[in-house]
Amino acid sequence: MSMKASPGEYRPTLWDGLVVAAVLALAVITALAVYTPRSASGTLQVVVSAGGEPLETMPLSAYAGTHTYSHNGYTLTVHSDGTQVQVLYSTCPGGDCVHMGAVSDAGQSIVCLPARLVIRLAGSGADVIVG
Amino acid sequence: MRRMGRISTKSLALWAVLSALALGLSTLDSVIPLCALIPVPGVKLGLANIVTLFALYVLGAPAALTILLVRCLLGAMFAGNVSALLFSLLGGFFAMCTMILLRRSQRLSVFGVSLGGAAAHNVGQIAAAMIVLGDTAVLDYLPFLLALSVLTGGLTGLIVSRLLCAVPRLSRQ
C-alpha cells in the first residue's frame, strides 16, 4: 500500500481552525439570510406542495383536522389543531418528517424528501423566504 | 485498455475492497436514526466519507473519485432509487472537489480537509434536494447542516488520521 500522505498532515493545525471558523460563519450567514427577513403579515397560511406543484393552500385556522397526502408512492397523515401542523404518520423510510415535530411559525416547513412533499407555513402575503 | 493495464491487480483489489467498505458504511449510516435526535431531514454521520478521505490520502484523487463513483452507483442500484443517486453524486462530488482543493494547501491537516468536505457534502445534498423537490424550503436546514458538519467532519478527520497513522505499520506486516 503506497502512502501519498505525509505524517505532518495527521495532526490538527491552526489553519484547520480557520476552516472551522469559515464553516460556522457560513452557517450563521445562511441562517441570517434564511430566517431574518421573515414577515408574517396577516393570518398564517398552510401551503402544501408535492414535486414542486402546489396541492393546497388554506389559512392555518381552517386547516384544523387530519389530512392525508399520497405522492411518489408514500402516504403522509398530517394533523393540525389550527395553531400548528405536524406529520403524525408517514410510510416513507426513516420517517424524518414525523421526527421533525410540529411547526407553528411563519417560514417553518416540514419536508418529506422521499414523498417530495413540502408543508410550509407562510404569511398571508407572498412567500416568506425572502433572502 | 492500455490505461487499464497500468492498474496493478493489488491496486484493483484494494479499490474494490474500499468500495465495498464505503457501500457498507453508507448503508450503516442510513439505518442510524440520527434524525430522531436531530430533527433535520437527511442528517447523517457521513461514515462513507471516511473511506473517500482515506483513499484520497493513501491512493490519490483518481482512486478516491473511482471509489466514490462506484459507491454512489451501487448504492442507488441496491436502493432502487434514482433520486438517491442524485443526492449521493452531488453531495459526494461537492465534497470530493472541495477536499482535493483543500488538500493542495500544505497548511491544512486531514481534519481541515475533512471539515471542508463535510460542509461541501451538505451543500451538495441541499442542492440535490432543491432539484428533487422543486422547492427552496430545504434551504432552511442548511445552517443546521453546516454547523453539524463541524462535528461530523471532525469525527471523520479523527478516524482517518488514526487510520493514516496505522497504515505504515500495516504495510510492513
Short mmCIF file of C-alpha atoms in Angstrom, two decimals:
data_model
loop_
_atom_site.label_atom_id
_atom_site.label_comp_id
_atom_site.label_asym_id
_atom_site.label_seq_id
_atom_site.Cartn_x
_atom_site.Cartn_y
_atom_site.Cartn_z
CA MET A 1 0.00 0.00 0.00
CA SER A 2 1.65 3.23 -1.13
CA MET A 3 1.40 6.32 1.07
CA LYS A 4 0.67 9.68 -0.50
CA ALA A 5 0.26 11.46 2.84
CA SER A 6 2.98 12.97 4.98
CA PRO A 7 2.87 12.43 8.77
CA GLY A 8 2.51 16.19 9.31
CA GLU A 9 -0.95 16.02 7.77
CA TYR A 10 -2.31 13.89 10.63
CA ARG A 11 -2.25 16.48 13.40
CA PRO A 12 -4.66 19.43 13.59
CA THR A 13 -3.15 22.80 12.71
CA LEU A 14 -4.21 26.37 13.39
CA TRP A 15 -5.26 26.58 9.74
CA ASP A 16 -7.84 23.85 10.43
CA GLY A 17 -9.35 26.27 12.95
CA LEU A 18 -9.75 28.70 10.08
CA VAL A 19 -11.80 26.10 8.18
CA VAL A 20 -13.98 25.57 11.29
CA ALA A 21 -14.48 29.34 11.57
CA ALA A 22 -15.31 29.62 7.85
CA VAL A 23 -17.90 26.82 8.03
CA LEU A 24 -19.50 28.27 11.17
CA ALA A 25 -19.52 31.75 9.62
CA LEU A 26 -21.23 30.32 6.54
CA ALA A 27 -23.81 28.64 8.83
CA VAL A 28 -24.52 31.97 10.56
CA ILE A 29 -24.71 33.89 7.26
CA THR A 30 -27.13 31.37 5.73
CA ALA A 31 -29.20 31.37 8.96
CA LEU A 32 -29.45 35.17 8.82
CA ALA A 33 -30.33 35.06 5.12
CA VAL A 34 -32.98 32.36 5.55
CA TYR A 35 -34.58 33.30 8.87
CA THR A 36 -34.20 37.05 9.46
CA PRO A 37 -36.28 38.54 6.64
CA ARG A 38 -39.43 36.65 7.53
CA SER A 39 -42.54 38.77 7.58
CA ALA A 40 -45.68 37.07 8.79
CA SER A 41 -48.25 39.57 7.64
CA GLY A 42 -51.84 38.70 8.49
CA THR A 43 -53.03 35.16 9.06
CA LEU A 44 -50.79 32.17 8.59
CA GLN A 45 -51.38 30.05 5.52
CA VAL A 46 -50.63 26.34 5.18
CA VAL A 47 -49.09 25.71 1.77
CA VAL A 48 -48.79 22.07 0.75
CA SER A 49 -46.85 21.23 -2.39
CA ALA A 50 -45.77 17.97 -3.98
CA GLY A 51 -42.97 17.70 -6.52
CA GLY A 52 -42.85 21.48 -6.73
CA GLU A 53 -46.55 21.75 -7.63
CA PRO A 54 -48.93 23.39 -5.13
CA LEU A 55 -51.57 20.98 -3.82
CA GLU A 56 -53.41 23.00 -1.23
CA THR A 57 -53.31 26.46 0.34
CA MET A 58 -55.57 27.49 3.21
CA PRO A 59 -55.49 29.52 6.46
CA LEU A 60 -53.92 27.62 9.37
CA SER A 61 -57.06 28.14 11.48
CA ALA A 62 -59.16 26.48 8.77
CA TYR A 63 -56.65 23.64 8.34
CA ALA A 64 -57.58 22.06 11.72
CA GLY A 65 -58.14 18.34 11.45
CA THR A 66 -56.40 15.35 9.88
CA HIS A 67 -55.28 15.36 6.25
CA THR A 68 -53.81 12.58 4.14
CA TYR A 69 -51.47 13.14 1.20
CA SER A 70 -50.12 10.49 -1.14
CA HIS A 71 -47.28 11.27 -3.52
CA ASN A 72 -44.39 9.42 -5.11
CA GLY A 73 -45.59 6.13 -3.60
CA TYR A 74 -45.71 7.33 0.03
CA THR A 75 -48.59 8.44 2.23
CA LEU A 76 -48.40 11.08 4.95
CA THR A 77 -51.01 11.69 7.64
CA VAL A 78 -50.88 15.33 8.74
CA HIS A 79 -52.66 16.75 11.77
CA SER A 80 -53.37 20.34 12.75
CA ASP A 81 -55.17 21.85 15.73
CA GLY A 82 -55.48 25.17 13.95
CA THR A 83 -52.36 26.66 15.58
CA GLN A 84 -49.68 24.18 14.49
CA VAL A 85 -49.12 21.42 11.96
CA GLN A 86 -47.31 18.11 12.28
CA VAL A 87 -46.92 14.85 10.40
CA LEU A 88 -48.42 12.12 12.57
CA TYR A 89 -47.54 9.16 10.38
CA SER A 90 -45.66 8.51 7.18
CA THR A 91 -44.93 5.41 5.13
CA CYS A 92 -41.61 6.90 3.96
CA PRO A 93 -38.38 5.18 5.00
CA GLY A 94 -36.78 6.82 8.04
CA GLY A 95 -39.80 8.92 8.94
CA ASP A 96 -37.73 12.13 9.15
CA CYS A 97 -40.88 14.18 8.50
CA VAL A 98 -42.53 12.64 11.59
CA HIS A 99 -39.44 13.25 13.76
CA MET A 100 -39.39 16.92 12.76
CA GLY A 101 -42.38 17.53 15.04
CA ALA A 102 -44.82 20.42 14.84
CA VAL A 103 -44.38 23.76 13.07
CA SER A 104 -46.30 26.86 14.12
CA ASP A 105 -44.40 29.94 12.89
CA ALA A 106 -44.27 31.67 9.51
CA GLY A 107 -41.50 30.32 7.31
CA GLN A 108 -41.27 26.98 9.08
CA SER A 109 -41.74 23.92 6.94
CA ILE A 110 -41.92 20.15 7.10
CA VAL A 111 -40.16 18.37 4.26
CA CYS A 112 -40.56 14.74 3.27
CA LEU A 113 -37.84 14.03 0.71
CA PRO A 114 -38.97 10.51 -0.31
CA ALA A 115 -42.56 11.70 -0.88
CA ARG A 116 -41.28 15.00 -2.33
CA LEU A 117 -43.85 16.78 -0.20
CA VAL A 118 -43.41 20.18 1.46
CA ILE A 119 -45.78 21.63 4.07
CA ARG A 120 -44.93 25.26 4.70
CA LEU A 121 -46.40 27.94 6.92
CA ALA A 122 -46.46 31.25 5.13
CA GLY A 123 -47.73 34.74 5.85
CA SER A 124 -50.85 35.79 4.02
CA GLY A 125 -48.73 37.80 1.60
CA ALA A 126 -46.07 36.42 -0.71
CA ASP A 127 -43.59 33.65 0.10
CA VAL A 128 -41.98 34.34 3.47
CA ILE A 129 -38.50 33.25 2.45
CA VAL A 130 -37.20 36.46 1.03
CA GLY A 131 -33.44 36.12 1.50
CA MET B 1 -7.15 -0.99 -22.43
CA ARG B 2 -3.65 0.36 -22.18
CA ARG B 3 -4.71 2.66 -19.34
CA MET B 4 -6.31 -0.26 -17.51
CA GLY B 5 -3.02 -2.13 -17.80
CA ARG B 6 -1.37 0.47 -15.56
CA ILE B 7 -3.53 -0.54 -12.59
CA SER B 8 -1.97 -3.47 -10.75
CA THR B 9 -4.10 -6.36 -9.55
CA LYS B 10 -3.26 -5.40 -5.97
CA SER B 11 -4.49 -1.82 -6.51
CA LEU B 12 -7.64 -3.04 -8.23
CA ALA B 13 -8.35 -5.40 -5.33
CA LEU B 14 -7.73 -2.59 -2.84
CA TRP B 15 -10.07 -0.22 -4.72
CA ALA B 16 -12.76 -2.94 -4.76
CA VAL B 17 -12.40 -3.63 -1.03
CA LEU B 18 -12.59 0.09 -0.22
CA SER B 19 -15.65 0.50 -2.50
CA ALA B 20 -17.39 -2.37 -0.69
CA LEU B 21 -16.44 -0.88 2.67
CA ALA B 22 -17.78 2.54 1.62
CA LEU B 23 -21.03 0.92 0.48
CA GLY B 24 -21.35 -0.93 3.80
CA LEU B 25 -20.69 2.23 5.82
CA SER B 26 -23.18 4.16 3.68
CA THR B 27 -25.84 1.51 4.41
CA LEU B 28 -24.97 1.61 8.13
CA ASP B 29 -25.27 5.40 8.04
CA SER B 30 -28.78 5.20 6.60
CA VAL B 31 -30.06 2.91 9.38
CA ILE B 32 -28.69 5.02 12.26
CA PRO B 33 -31.74 7.03 13.40
CA LEU B 34 -29.82 10.29 13.82
CA CYS B 35 -32.89 12.27 12.75
CA ALA B 36 -34.66 11.14 15.94
CA LEU B 37 -32.02 13.14 17.90
CA ILE B 38 -31.50 15.97 15.42
CA PRO B 39 -34.79 16.69 13.58
CA VAL B 40 -33.27 17.77 10.28
CA PRO B 41 -34.09 15.71 7.17
CA GLY B 42 -31.12 13.98 5.61
CA VAL B 43 -28.83 14.44 8.61
CA LYS B 44 -26.21 11.67 8.65
CA LEU B 45 -22.81 10.98 10.17
CA GLY B 46 -21.20 10.66 6.72
CA LEU B 47 -19.40 7.44 7.59
CA ALA B 48 -18.73 6.58 3.93
CA ASN B 49 -16.62 9.74 3.70
CA ILE B 50 -14.08 8.01 5.96
CA VAL B 51 -13.24 5.69 3.06
CA THR B 52 -13.23 8.50 0.47
CA LEU B 53 -10.90 10.66 2.57
CA PHE B 54 -8.65 7.70 3.39
CA ALA B 55 -8.44 6.80 -0.31
CA LEU B 56 -7.64 10.41 -1.20
CA TYR B 57 -4.67 10.44 1.17
CA VAL B 58 -3.40 6.90 0.56
CA LEU B 59 -4.23 6.23 -3.10
CA GLY B 60 -4.71 9.71 -4.58
CA ALA B 61 -7.57 11.63 -6.19
CA PRO B 62 -8.31 9.34 -9.20
CA ALA B 63 -8.73 6.28 -6.95
CA ALA B 64 -10.84 8.21 -4.43
CA LEU B 65 -13.09 9.51 -7.24
CA THR B 66 -13.49 5.99 -8.67
CA ILE B 67 -14.37 4.56 -5.25
CA LEU B 68 -16.88 7.39 -4.73
CA LEU B 69 -18.50 6.78 -8.13
CA VAL B 70 -18.74 3.01 -7.57
CA ARG B 71 -20.25 3.55 -4.12
CA CYS B 72 -22.85 6.03 -5.43
CA LEU B 73 -23.86 3.86 -8.39
CA LEU B 74 -24.08 0.61 -6.42
CA GLY B 75 -25.85 2.34 -3.51
CA ALA B 76 -28.52 3.76 -5.82
CA MET B 77 -28.82 0.41 -7.63
CA PHE B 78 -29.38 -1.51 -4.38
CA ALA B 79 -31.79 1.15 -3.09
CA GLY B 80 -33.61 1.15 -6.45
CA ASN B 81 -33.91 4.89 -6.18
CA VAL B 82 -32.80 7.31 -8.91
CA SER B 83 -33.10 10.38 -6.68
CA ALA B 84 -30.77 8.65 -4.18
CA LEU B 85 -28.15 8.64 -6.95
CA LEU B 86 -28.55 12.40 -7.46
CA PHE B 87 -28.20 13.02 -3.70
CA SER B 88 -25.11 10.87 -3.27
CA LEU B 89 -23.47 12.03 -6.51
CA LEU B 90 -23.97 15.76 -5.91
CA GLY B 91 -23.01 15.51 -2.23
CA GLY B 92 -20.07 13.25 -2.98
CA PHE B 93 -18.65 15.31 -5.84
CA PHE B 94 -19.05 18.61 -3.96
CA ALA B 95 -17.17 17.02 -1.05
CA MET B 96 -14.52 15.40 -3.23
CA CYS B 97 -13.75 18.55 -5.23
CA THR B 98 -13.50 20.58 -2.02
CA MET B 99 -11.24 18.03 -0.35
CA ILE B 100 -8.95 17.82 -3.40
CA LEU B 101 -8.64 21.62 -3.46
CA LEU B 102 -8.11 21.93 0.31
CA ARG B 103 -5.52 19.16 0.32
CA ARG B 104 -3.42 21.15 -2.12
CA SER B 105 -2.94 23.64 0.70
CA GLN B 106 0.02 22.28 2.60
CA ARG B 107 -1.09 24.10 5.76
CA LEU B 108 -4.22 22.06 6.42
CA SER B 109 -4.25 18.69 8.17
CA VAL B 110 -6.65 15.86 7.45
CA PHE B 111 -9.03 17.48 9.98
CA GLY B 112 -9.37 20.70 7.98
CA VAL B 113 -9.77 18.81 4.71
CA SER B 114 -12.42 16.56 6.29
CA LEU B 115 -14.35 19.53 7.74
CA GLY B 116 -14.40 21.31 4.38
CA GLY B 117 -15.53 18.11 2.68
CA ALA B 118 -18.35 17.54 5.18
CA ALA B 119 -19.64 21.09 4.74
CA ALA B 120 -19.46 20.81 0.94
CA HIS B 121 -21.26 17.46 1.09
CA ASN B 122 -24.19 19.09 2.88
CA VAL B 123 -24.30 21.95 0.37
CA GLY B 124 -24.41 19.37 -2.44
CA GLN B 125 -27.19 17.43 -0.75
CA ILE B 126 -29.27 20.57 -0.24
CA ALA B 127 -28.78 21.40 -3.93
CA ALA B 128 -29.96 17.87 -4.82
CA ALA B 129 -32.99 18.25 -2.51
CA MET B 130 -33.90 21.56 -4.16
CA ILE B 131 -33.74 19.90 -7.60
CA VAL B 132 -35.81 16.88 -6.48
CA LEU B 133 -38.41 18.88 -4.55
CA GLY B 134 -38.56 21.81 -6.96
CA ASP B 135 -38.75 23.96 -3.83
CA THR B 136 -36.35 26.11 -1.81
CA ALA B 137 -37.89 25.07 1.55
CA VAL B 138 -34.91 22.78 2.25
CA LEU B 139 -32.62 25.84 2.41
CA ASP B 140 -34.00 26.28 5.96
CA TYR B 141 -31.92 23.27 7.03
CA LEU B 142 -28.61 24.42 5.52
CA PRO B 143 -27.45 26.41 8.59
CA PHE B 144 -28.06 23.40 10.87
CA LEU B 145 -26.37 21.00 8.47
CA LEU B 146 -23.35 23.31 8.09
CA ALA B 147 -22.98 23.62 11.86
CA LEU B 148 -23.31 19.85 12.24
CA SER B 149 -20.67 19.30 9.57
CA VAL B 150 -18.08 20.66 12.03
CA LEU B 151 -18.88 17.68 14.30
CA THR B 152 -19.25 15.04 11.58
CA GLY B 153 -16.22 16.33 9.65
CA GLY B 154 -14.17 16.41 12.85
CA LEU B 155 -15.17 12.81 13.63
CA THR B 156 -14.26 11.66 10.11
CA GLY B 157 -10.95 13.54 10.30
CA LEU B 158 -10.13 11.92 13.65
CA ILE B 159 -10.84 8.40 12.37
CA VAL B 160 -8.88 8.94 9.14
CA SER B 161 -5.90 10.45 10.99
CA ARG B 162 -5.80 7.32 13.21
CA LEU B 163 -6.04 5.11 10.13
CA LEU B 164 -3.26 7.01 8.34
CA CYS B 165 -1.02 6.58 11.38
CA ALA B 166 -1.71 2.82 11.29
CA VAL B 167 -1.16 2.31 7.55
CA PRO B 168 2.68 2.35 7.58
CA ARG B 169 2.65 -0.27 10.35
CA LEU B 170 0.15 -2.40 8.42
CA SER B 171 2.22 -2.12 5.23
CA ARG B 172 5.27 -3.51 6.98
CA GLN B 173 3.39 -6.58 8.27
#
